[in-house]
Amino acid sequence: MTVGASAFTSPSPSRLRPFGRYLLTGGVLVLLFVGLALRPRAGPDPRLAEREFIAMSTLMSISVYRDTNQTDAEVERALDAAQAQLRDDERDWSAWGDGALAALNQTLAAGKAVTIPQPLRPLFARAALYGQRSEGRFDVRIGRLIALWGFDDERHFRSQPPPPAARAAALADLHAAPALDAAATTYGPAPGVHFDFGAIAKGDAVDRVVARLRDAGFAHVIVNAGGNLRAAGRRGDRAWRIGIRHPRPDAGSQLLATLEIDGDEAVVTSGDYERGFEFEGRRYHHLIDPFSGEPARGLQAVTVVADNAALADAASTALFIAGPQHWRSLVGRLGLDRVMVVTDDGRVHATPRLAARLRYADGIAATVAP
Amino acid sequence: MTRGDAVAIALAAALIGALYAQHWQPAVDAGTVEIRRDGELAGRYPLSQARSLTVSGHLGDSTIEIRDGQVRFRQAPCRNQVCVHRGWLRHAGDAAACLPNRISLRLGGQGQGDVPDALSH
């Protein structure tokens, strides 16, 4: 304190003491004001690791919030293992190509019956169960129709609907084919059936990645397969915060709502904006109704929150296809209670248990659905 | 006012200046976009500077445009153009990808404030 005063001629000690006190008081006040005025330096959180890559025909993103006793190298190893698993899943569950499901499809196409390979059976059984409970809206036997519309692979693309005759033939084959039984280990012959697990395999893969990370000691993670995600644990001292995309975003808002997850839940949205094309002023999207053979109409988006991502994935598709008249009846049948639906007129409906937890974006008004 | 007061005020002012210089950051994060090829980081660019980028992927070149704090795929070598139709991205955490060309971009900014940690879409 005397340094500042030393420039003055003959400062007397009696005047230095109050000067020092003023300077100290002033300094404390400055620190206080500056501290209040400035935000703390908010750098990236070193405990949060994120990895992004392309797998299963979508953009995958994994976030891991590590504990203080876990090293970055351990996180990297766990992420490597997760990425390898998703590459294997991509091969196993592709409807086309050289994996297990594609081989099964080729045998079916040759007119023969198939034995469902052991590793595929659990998901075949769940697909059969959700198919029954959704009264056929969710149907993994729909591969030929999906291919006709060009939604089977991101490298295929149609710019107009398939010819009506081809669509009718695929529909007739599908309806004549045997149902998928949850206990079955064989299927067919059914030459018209081509299995496509695109509406459940990503969710199932997300579930298994979350389980794998948890087994490796990482309890705080988000695994996001192109918007189909599961969040477990929390992000340090707060819950994970999940945004739900607005199906018709504008410049002001791209989010419909946010949802906090503290624990372990899957959030999957099926929307008509995801993949599709426009033809003669009409939009054709990837959620094909197995009864009409055409994109389902009446809804813009369905979000399902459930305990696992495979169920949320299949259920969001089934509810979307059920449409504005019937989605409510499927909520109970599929054992759901956290659902949000956006109808074609832009209205938002949410079931009470989800509505209570959503934070809607500005300007969004939602009806609490019974 | 004594000279001592003047010195105290000058010192206080200098302290304020020094603290701002050390801690000040813009209230609105200008943000960055991360561009990846096959999941590998191919570049990180501020959204505050307009530019046009060409990134080579599996099929050919994707053109990415940055302007006014936003970013978009302007051209893609694939047929379906899903990434181009995604339009301008401007919120932290927004992401788009050209899957056939295996190029993805994501707006930076880890979940601070109200920014979500992940997006369901």
Short mmCIF file of N, CA and C in Angstrom, two decimals, chain A residues 24-151:
data_model
loop_
_atom_site.label_atom_id
_atom_site.label_comp_id
_atom_site.label_asym_id
_atom_site.label_seq_id
_atom_site.Cartn_x
_atom_site.Cartn_y
_atom_site.Cartn_z
N LEU A 24 -7.76 -0.16 0.07
CA LEU A 24 -8.21 -1.53 0.30
C LEU A 24 -9.72 -1.64 0.05
N THR A 25 -10.47 -0.69 0.63
CA THR A 25 -11.93 -0.70 0.43
C THR A 25 -12.27 -0.59 -1.05
N GLY A 26 -11.57 0.38 -1.73
CA GLY A 26 -11.82 0.57 -3.16
C GLY A 26 -11.51 -0.69 -3.95
N GLY A 27 -10.40 -1.32 -3.62
CA GLY A 27 -10.01 -2.56 -4.33
C GLY A 27 -11.04 -3.65 -4.16
N VAL A 28 -11.53 -3.81 -2.92
CA VAL A 28 -12.54 -4.84 -2.66
C VAL A 28 -13.82 -4.55 -3.45
N LEU A 29 -14.21 -3.25 -3.47
CA LEU A 29 -15.42 -2.90 -4.22
C LEU A 29 -15.25 -3.18 -5.72
N VAL A 30 -14.06 -2.85 -6.24
CA VAL A 30 -13.80 -3.10 -7.66
C VAL A 30 -13.95 -4.59 -7.96
N LEU A 31 -13.33 -5.42 -7.12
CA LEU A 31 -13.41 -6.87 -7.34
C LEU A 31 -14.87 -7.33 -7.30
N LEU A 32 -15.62 -6.77 -6.34
CA LEU A 32 -17.03 -7.15 -6.20
C LEU A 32 -17.81 -6.81 -7.47
N PHE A 33 -17.66 -5.54 -7.94
CA PHE A 33 -18.42 -5.10 -9.12
C PHE A 33 -18.02 -5.90 -10.36
N VAL A 34 -16.72 -6.03 -10.53
CA VAL A 34 -16.25 -6.76 -11.72
C VAL A 34 -16.73 -8.20 -11.66
N GLY A 35 -16.67 -8.78 -10.47
CA GLY A 35 -17.12 -10.17 -10.30
C GLY A 35 -18.59 -10.32 -10.66
N LEU A 36 -19.40 -9.28 -10.26
CA LEU A 36 -20.83 -9.35 -10.57
C LEU A 36 -21.09 -9.11 -12.05
N ALA A 37 -20.28 -8.23 -12.65
CA ALA A 37 -20.56 -7.83 -14.03
C ALA A 37 -20.12 -8.90 -15.03
N LEU A 38 -19.10 -9.64 -14.68
CA LEU A 38 -18.57 -10.60 -15.66
C LEU A 38 -19.05 -12.00 -15.34
N ARG A 39 -19.30 -12.74 -16.39
CA ARG A 39 -19.62 -14.15 -16.18
C ARG A 39 -18.33 -14.90 -15.89
N PRO A 40 -18.42 -15.97 -15.16
CA PRO A 40 -17.21 -16.74 -14.94
C PRO A 40 -16.72 -17.29 -16.28
N ARG A 41 -15.45 -17.46 -16.40
CA ARG A 41 -14.88 -18.00 -17.63
C ARG A 41 -15.40 -19.42 -17.82
N ALA A 42 -16.28 -19.58 -18.81
CA ALA A 42 -16.95 -20.88 -18.98
C ALA A 42 -16.29 -21.65 -20.10
N GLY A 43 -15.25 -22.31 -19.82
CA GLY A 43 -14.57 -23.12 -20.83
C GLY A 43 -15.27 -24.44 -20.99
N PRO A 44 -14.83 -25.26 -21.96
CA PRO A 44 -15.41 -26.58 -22.09
C PRO A 44 -15.13 -27.41 -20.84
N ASP A 45 -16.10 -28.22 -20.48
CA ASP A 45 -15.97 -29.03 -19.28
C ASP A 45 -15.02 -30.20 -19.58
N PRO A 46 -13.88 -30.28 -18.89
CA PRO A 46 -12.91 -31.33 -19.24
C PRO A 46 -13.42 -32.74 -18.95
N ARG A 47 -14.49 -32.85 -18.17
CA ARG A 47 -14.98 -34.20 -17.86
C ARG A 47 -15.96 -34.70 -18.92
N LEU A 48 -16.34 -33.82 -19.86
CA LEU A 48 -17.28 -34.23 -20.91
C LEU A 48 -16.52 -34.58 -22.18
N ALA A 49 -16.67 -35.82 -22.62
CA ALA A 49 -16.05 -36.25 -23.88
C ALA A 49 -17.17 -36.52 -24.88
N GLU A 50 -16.97 -36.08 -26.13
CA GLU A 50 -17.98 -36.31 -27.15
C GLU A 50 -17.31 -36.90 -28.38
N ARG A 51 -17.97 -37.87 -28.97
CA ARG A 51 -17.45 -38.43 -30.22
C ARG A 51 -18.60 -38.56 -31.21
N GLU A 52 -18.28 -38.23 -32.46
CA GLU A 52 -19.31 -38.24 -33.50
C GLU A 52 -18.78 -39.06 -34.67
N PHE A 53 -19.63 -39.88 -35.24
CA PHE A 53 -19.21 -40.66 -36.41
C PHE A 53 -20.45 -41.14 -37.15
N ILE A 54 -20.25 -41.63 -38.35
CA ILE A 54 -21.36 -42.12 -39.14
C ILE A 54 -21.42 -43.64 -39.03
N ALA A 55 -22.55 -44.16 -38.64
CA ALA A 55 -22.76 -45.62 -38.59
C ALA A 55 -24.26 -45.88 -38.70
N MET A 56 -24.61 -47.08 -39.14
CA MET A 56 -26.01 -47.46 -39.31
C MET A 56 -26.79 -46.41 -40.12
N SER A 57 -26.14 -45.89 -41.16
CA SER A 57 -26.75 -44.91 -42.05
C SER A 57 -27.24 -43.67 -41.34
N THR A 58 -26.57 -43.31 -40.26
CA THR A 58 -26.97 -42.07 -39.60
C THR A 58 -25.78 -41.47 -38.86
N LEU A 59 -25.99 -40.25 -38.37
CA LEU A 59 -24.94 -39.57 -37.63
C LEU A 59 -25.04 -39.97 -36.16
N MET A 60 -24.02 -40.65 -35.66
CA MET A 60 -24.01 -41.11 -34.27
C MET A 60 -23.23 -40.11 -33.42
N SER A 61 -23.71 -39.91 -32.22
CA SER A 61 -22.98 -39.05 -31.30
C SER A 61 -23.03 -39.66 -29.91
N ILE A 62 -21.89 -39.78 -29.27
CA ILE A 62 -21.84 -40.33 -27.92
C ILE A 62 -21.19 -39.30 -27.00
N SER A 63 -21.85 -38.99 -25.92
CA SER A 63 -21.30 -38.09 -24.91
C SER A 63 -21.07 -38.89 -23.64
N VAL A 64 -19.89 -38.73 -23.06
CA VAL A 64 -19.59 -39.41 -21.80
C VAL A 64 -19.16 -38.36 -20.78
N TYR A 65 -19.82 -38.33 -19.63
CA TYR A 65 -19.38 -37.46 -18.54
C TYR A 65 -18.66 -38.35 -17.55
N ARG A 66 -17.33 -38.24 -17.52
CA ARG A 66 -16.57 -39.20 -16.72
C ARG A 66 -16.53 -38.79 -15.26
N ASP A 67 -16.33 -39.77 -14.40
CA ASP A 67 -16.10 -39.50 -12.99
C ASP A 67 -14.67 -38.99 -12.82
N THR A 68 -14.39 -38.37 -11.69
CA THR A 68 -13.07 -37.76 -11.50
C THR A 68 -11.96 -38.81 -11.46
N ASN A 69 -12.30 -40.05 -11.09
CA ASN A 69 -11.25 -41.08 -11.02
C ASN A 69 -11.08 -41.83 -12.34
N GLN A 70 -11.79 -41.39 -13.40
CA GLN A 70 -11.64 -42.04 -14.70
C GLN A 70 -10.80 -41.17 -15.61
N THR A 71 -9.91 -41.79 -16.38
CA THR A 71 -9.00 -41.00 -17.22
C THR A 71 -9.57 -40.85 -18.63
N ASP A 72 -9.02 -39.86 -19.34
CA ASP A 72 -9.43 -39.65 -20.73
C ASP A 72 -9.13 -40.89 -21.57
N ALA A 73 -8.02 -41.56 -21.27
CA ALA A 73 -7.65 -42.76 -22.04
C ALA A 73 -8.70 -43.85 -21.86
N GLU A 74 -9.22 -43.99 -20.63
CA GLU A 74 -10.27 -44.99 -20.39
C GLU A 74 -11.54 -44.64 -21.17
N VAL A 75 -11.86 -43.34 -21.21
CA VAL A 75 -13.03 -42.91 -21.98
C VAL A 75 -12.83 -43.24 -23.45
N GLU A 76 -11.65 -42.92 -23.98
CA GLU A 76 -11.37 -43.18 -25.39
C GLU A 76 -11.50 -44.67 -25.72
N ARG A 77 -10.99 -45.53 -24.82
CA ARG A 77 -11.09 -46.98 -25.06
C ARG A 77 -12.55 -47.41 -25.11
N ALA A 78 -13.36 -46.89 -24.18
CA ALA A 78 -14.78 -47.26 -24.14
C ALA A 78 -15.49 -46.78 -25.41
N LEU A 79 -15.11 -45.57 -25.88
CA LEU A 79 -15.73 -45.04 -27.10
C LEU A 79 -15.32 -45.85 -28.32
N ASP A 80 -14.05 -46.28 -28.34
CA ASP A 80 -13.60 -47.14 -29.45
C ASP A 80 -14.43 -48.42 -29.51
N ALA A 81 -14.66 -49.03 -28.33
CA ALA A 81 -15.43 -50.27 -28.28
C ALA A 81 -16.87 -50.03 -28.74
N ALA A 82 -17.44 -48.88 -28.33
CA ALA A 82 -18.82 -48.56 -28.72
C ALA A 82 -18.90 -48.37 -30.23
N GLN A 83 -17.90 -47.69 -30.78
CA GLN A 83 -17.91 -47.43 -32.22
C GLN A 83 -17.77 -48.75 -33.00
N ALA A 84 -16.92 -49.65 -32.49
CA ALA A 84 -16.75 -50.95 -33.15
C ALA A 84 -18.06 -51.74 -33.10
N GLN A 85 -18.75 -51.68 -31.96
CA GLN A 85 -20.02 -52.40 -31.85
C GLN A 85 -21.03 -51.88 -32.87
N LEU A 86 -21.09 -50.55 -33.04
CA LEU A 86 -22.06 -49.98 -33.97
C LEU A 86 -21.72 -50.34 -35.42
N ARG A 87 -20.43 -50.47 -35.72
CA ARG A 87 -20.06 -50.91 -37.07
C ARG A 87 -20.53 -52.35 -37.30
N ASP A 88 -20.38 -53.21 -36.29
CA ASP A 88 -20.87 -54.59 -36.41
C ASP A 88 -22.39 -54.61 -36.57
N ASP A 89 -23.07 -53.78 -35.76
CA ASP A 89 -24.54 -53.71 -35.85
C ASP A 89 -24.97 -53.28 -37.24
N GLU A 90 -24.23 -52.32 -37.80
CA GLU A 90 -24.58 -51.83 -39.13
C GLU A 90 -24.56 -52.97 -40.13
N ARG A 91 -23.53 -53.85 -40.04
CA ARG A 91 -23.45 -54.96 -40.98
C ARG A 91 -24.55 -55.98 -40.70
N ASP A 92 -24.72 -56.35 -39.41
CA ASP A 92 -25.70 -57.38 -39.05
C ASP A 92 -27.12 -57.00 -39.45
N TRP A 93 -27.47 -55.72 -39.27
CA TRP A 93 -28.88 -55.34 -39.39
C TRP A 93 -29.23 -54.62 -40.68
N SER A 94 -28.26 -54.49 -41.61
CA SER A 94 -28.60 -53.88 -42.89
C SER A 94 -29.51 -54.83 -43.67
N ALA A 95 -30.57 -54.27 -44.24
CA ALA A 95 -31.51 -55.10 -45.00
C ALA A 95 -30.86 -55.57 -46.30
N TRP A 96 -29.88 -54.82 -46.76
CA TRP A 96 -29.18 -55.14 -47.99
C TRP A 96 -27.70 -55.17 -47.69
N GLY A 97 -26.92 -55.88 -48.51
CA GLY A 97 -25.48 -55.94 -48.27
C GLY A 97 -25.05 -57.36 -47.97
N ASP A 98 -24.03 -57.51 -47.08
CA ASP A 98 -23.48 -58.85 -46.87
C ASP A 98 -23.55 -59.29 -45.41
N GLY A 99 -24.42 -58.69 -44.63
CA GLY A 99 -24.54 -59.06 -43.22
C GLY A 99 -25.55 -60.16 -42.99
N ALA A 100 -25.81 -60.45 -41.71
CA ALA A 100 -26.68 -61.57 -41.33
C ALA A 100 -28.12 -61.37 -41.83
N LEU A 101 -28.68 -60.17 -41.64
CA LEU A 101 -30.06 -59.95 -42.05
C LEU A 101 -30.18 -59.95 -43.57
N ALA A 102 -29.19 -59.38 -44.24
CA ALA A 102 -29.22 -59.35 -45.71
C ALA A 102 -29.17 -60.76 -46.28
N ALA A 103 -28.36 -61.63 -45.66
CA ALA A 103 -28.26 -63.03 -46.11
C ALA A 103 -29.60 -63.73 -45.93
N LEU A 104 -30.25 -63.47 -44.79
CA LEU A 104 -31.56 -64.05 -44.52
C LEU A 104 -32.57 -63.57 -45.58
N ASN A 105 -32.50 -62.30 -45.92
CA ASN A 105 -33.39 -61.75 -46.94
C ASN A 105 -33.16 -62.39 -48.30
N GLN A 106 -31.90 -62.68 -48.62
CA GLN A 106 -31.61 -63.31 -49.92
C GLN A 106 -32.19 -64.71 -49.99
N THR A 107 -32.09 -65.44 -48.85
CA THR A 107 -32.67 -66.79 -48.81
C THR A 107 -34.18 -66.73 -49.00
N LEU A 108 -34.81 -65.76 -48.33
CA LEU A 108 -36.26 -65.58 -48.48
C LEU A 108 -36.63 -65.26 -49.92
N ALA A 109 -35.86 -64.38 -50.53
CA ALA A 109 -36.16 -63.96 -51.90
C ALA A 109 -36.04 -65.14 -52.86
N ALA A 110 -35.19 -66.14 -52.51
CA ALA A 110 -35.03 -67.32 -53.36
C ALA A 110 -36.18 -68.30 -53.15
N GLY A 111 -37.14 -67.94 -52.29
CA GLY A 111 -38.33 -68.77 -52.11
C GLY A 111 -38.19 -69.82 -51.02
N LYS A 112 -37.12 -69.74 -50.24
CA LYS A 112 -36.91 -70.75 -49.20
C LYS A 112 -37.28 -70.21 -47.83
N ALA A 113 -37.51 -71.16 -46.91
CA ALA A 113 -37.71 -70.77 -45.51
C ALA A 113 -36.36 -70.45 -44.88
N VAL A 114 -36.38 -69.64 -43.83
CA VAL A 114 -35.11 -69.26 -43.19
C VAL A 114 -35.13 -69.66 -41.71
N THR A 115 -33.95 -69.99 -41.21
CA THR A 115 -33.77 -70.13 -39.77
C THR A 115 -33.19 -68.80 -39.28
N ILE A 116 -33.85 -68.21 -38.32
CA ILE A 116 -33.38 -66.91 -37.83
C ILE A 116 -32.11 -67.14 -37.01
N PRO A 117 -30.99 -66.53 -37.41
CA PRO A 117 -29.73 -66.76 -36.68
C PRO A 117 -29.87 -66.36 -35.20
N GLN A 118 -29.24 -67.16 -34.36
CA GLN A 118 -29.34 -66.97 -32.92
C GLN A 118 -29.16 -65.50 -32.47
N PRO A 119 -28.11 -64.82 -32.93
CA PRO A 119 -27.90 -63.45 -32.42
C PRO A 119 -29.01 -62.48 -32.80
N LEU A 120 -29.76 -62.80 -33.87
CA LEU A 120 -30.81 -61.88 -34.31
C LEU A 120 -32.14 -62.15 -33.61
N ARG A 121 -32.24 -63.32 -32.94
CA ARG A 121 -33.56 -63.73 -32.41
C ARG A 121 -34.17 -62.79 -31.39
N PRO A 122 -33.38 -62.26 -30.43
CA PRO A 122 -34.04 -61.38 -29.44
C PRO A 122 -34.76 -60.20 -30.08
N LEU A 123 -34.12 -59.57 -31.08
CA LEU A 123 -34.76 -58.40 -31.68
C LEU A 123 -35.90 -58.81 -32.62
N PHE A 124 -35.77 -59.96 -33.28
CA PHE A 124 -36.90 -60.49 -34.06
C PHE A 124 -38.11 -60.68 -33.15
N ALA A 125 -37.87 -61.24 -31.95
CA ALA A 125 -38.98 -61.50 -31.03
C ALA A 125 -39.63 -60.20 -30.57
N ARG A 126 -38.80 -59.19 -30.30
CA ARG A 126 -39.39 -57.91 -29.87
C ARG A 126 -40.13 -57.25 -31.01
N ALA A 127 -39.57 -57.35 -32.21
CA ALA A 127 -40.24 -56.75 -33.38
C ALA A 127 -41.61 -57.41 -33.58
N ALA A 128 -41.65 -58.74 -33.38
CA ALA A 128 -42.93 -59.45 -33.53
C ALA A 128 -43.93 -58.96 -32.48
N LEU A 129 -43.46 -58.82 -31.25
CA LEU A 129 -44.31 -58.37 -30.16
C LEU A 129 -44.87 -56.97 -30.41
N TYR A 130 -43.99 -56.03 -30.81
CA TYR A 130 -44.45 -54.66 -31.06
C TYR A 130 -45.36 -54.62 -32.28
N GLY A 131 -45.11 -55.53 -33.24
CA GLY A 131 -45.98 -55.61 -34.40
C GLY A 131 -47.40 -55.99 -33.99
N GLN A 132 -47.50 -57.01 -33.11
CA GLN A 132 -48.83 -57.43 -32.64
C GLN A 132 -49.50 -56.32 -31.84
N ARG A 133 -48.75 -55.75 -30.89
CA ARG A 133 -49.35 -54.74 -30.00
C ARG A 133 -49.76 -53.48 -30.75
N SER A 134 -49.06 -53.18 -31.84
CA SER A 134 -49.42 -51.97 -32.60
C SER A 134 -50.43 -52.29 -33.68
N GLU A 135 -50.97 -53.49 -33.66
CA GLU A 135 -51.97 -53.93 -34.64
C GLU A 135 -51.45 -53.78 -36.06
N GLY A 136 -50.16 -54.11 -36.22
CA GLY A 136 -49.58 -54.16 -37.56
C GLY A 136 -49.04 -52.85 -38.08
N ARG A 137 -49.15 -51.76 -37.31
CA ARG A 137 -48.61 -50.47 -37.81
C ARG A 137 -47.08 -50.53 -37.87
N PHE A 138 -46.50 -51.17 -36.86
CA PHE A 138 -45.05 -51.39 -36.90
C PHE A 138 -44.86 -52.77 -37.52
N ASP A 139 -44.13 -52.85 -38.62
CA ASP A 139 -44.00 -54.12 -39.32
C ASP A 139 -42.62 -54.20 -39.97
N VAL A 140 -41.79 -55.13 -39.49
CA VAL A 140 -40.43 -55.23 -40.05
C VAL A 140 -40.42 -56.01 -41.37
N ARG A 141 -41.58 -56.53 -41.80
CA ARG A 141 -41.62 -57.28 -43.06
C ARG A 141 -41.77 -56.35 -44.26
N ILE A 142 -41.64 -55.06 -44.02
CA ILE A 142 -42.03 -54.04 -45.00
C ILE A 142 -40.92 -53.65 -45.99
N GLY A 143 -39.79 -54.40 -45.96
CA GLY A 143 -38.61 -54.00 -46.73
C GLY A 143 -38.82 -53.72 -48.20
N ARG A 144 -39.66 -54.54 -48.85
CA ARG A 144 -39.83 -54.32 -50.29
C ARG A 144 -40.50 -52.98 -50.58
N LEU A 145 -41.49 -52.64 -49.75
CA LEU A 145 -42.15 -51.34 -49.93
C LEU A 145 -41.18 -50.19 -49.69
N ILE A 146 -40.39 -50.33 -48.64
CA ILE A 146 -39.41 -49.27 -48.33
C ILE A 146 -38.45 -49.10 -49.51
N ALA A 147 -38.03 -50.24 -50.10
CA ALA A 147 -37.10 -50.17 -51.22
C ALA A 147 -37.78 -49.55 -52.45
N LEU A 148 -39.07 -49.88 -52.64
CA LEU A 148 -39.79 -49.29 -53.77
C LEU A 148 -39.82 -47.77 -53.67
N TRP A 149 -39.96 -47.29 -52.44
CA TRP A 149 -40.00 -45.84 -52.23
C TRP A 149 -38.61 -45.23 -52.20
N GLY A 150 -37.57 -46.08 -52.18
CA GLY A 150 -36.20 -45.55 -52.19
C GLY A 150 -35.69 -45.11 -50.84
N PHE A 151 -36.37 -45.55 -49.76
CA PHE A 151 -35.93 -45.13 -48.42
C PHE A 151 -35.10 -46.20 -47.72
#
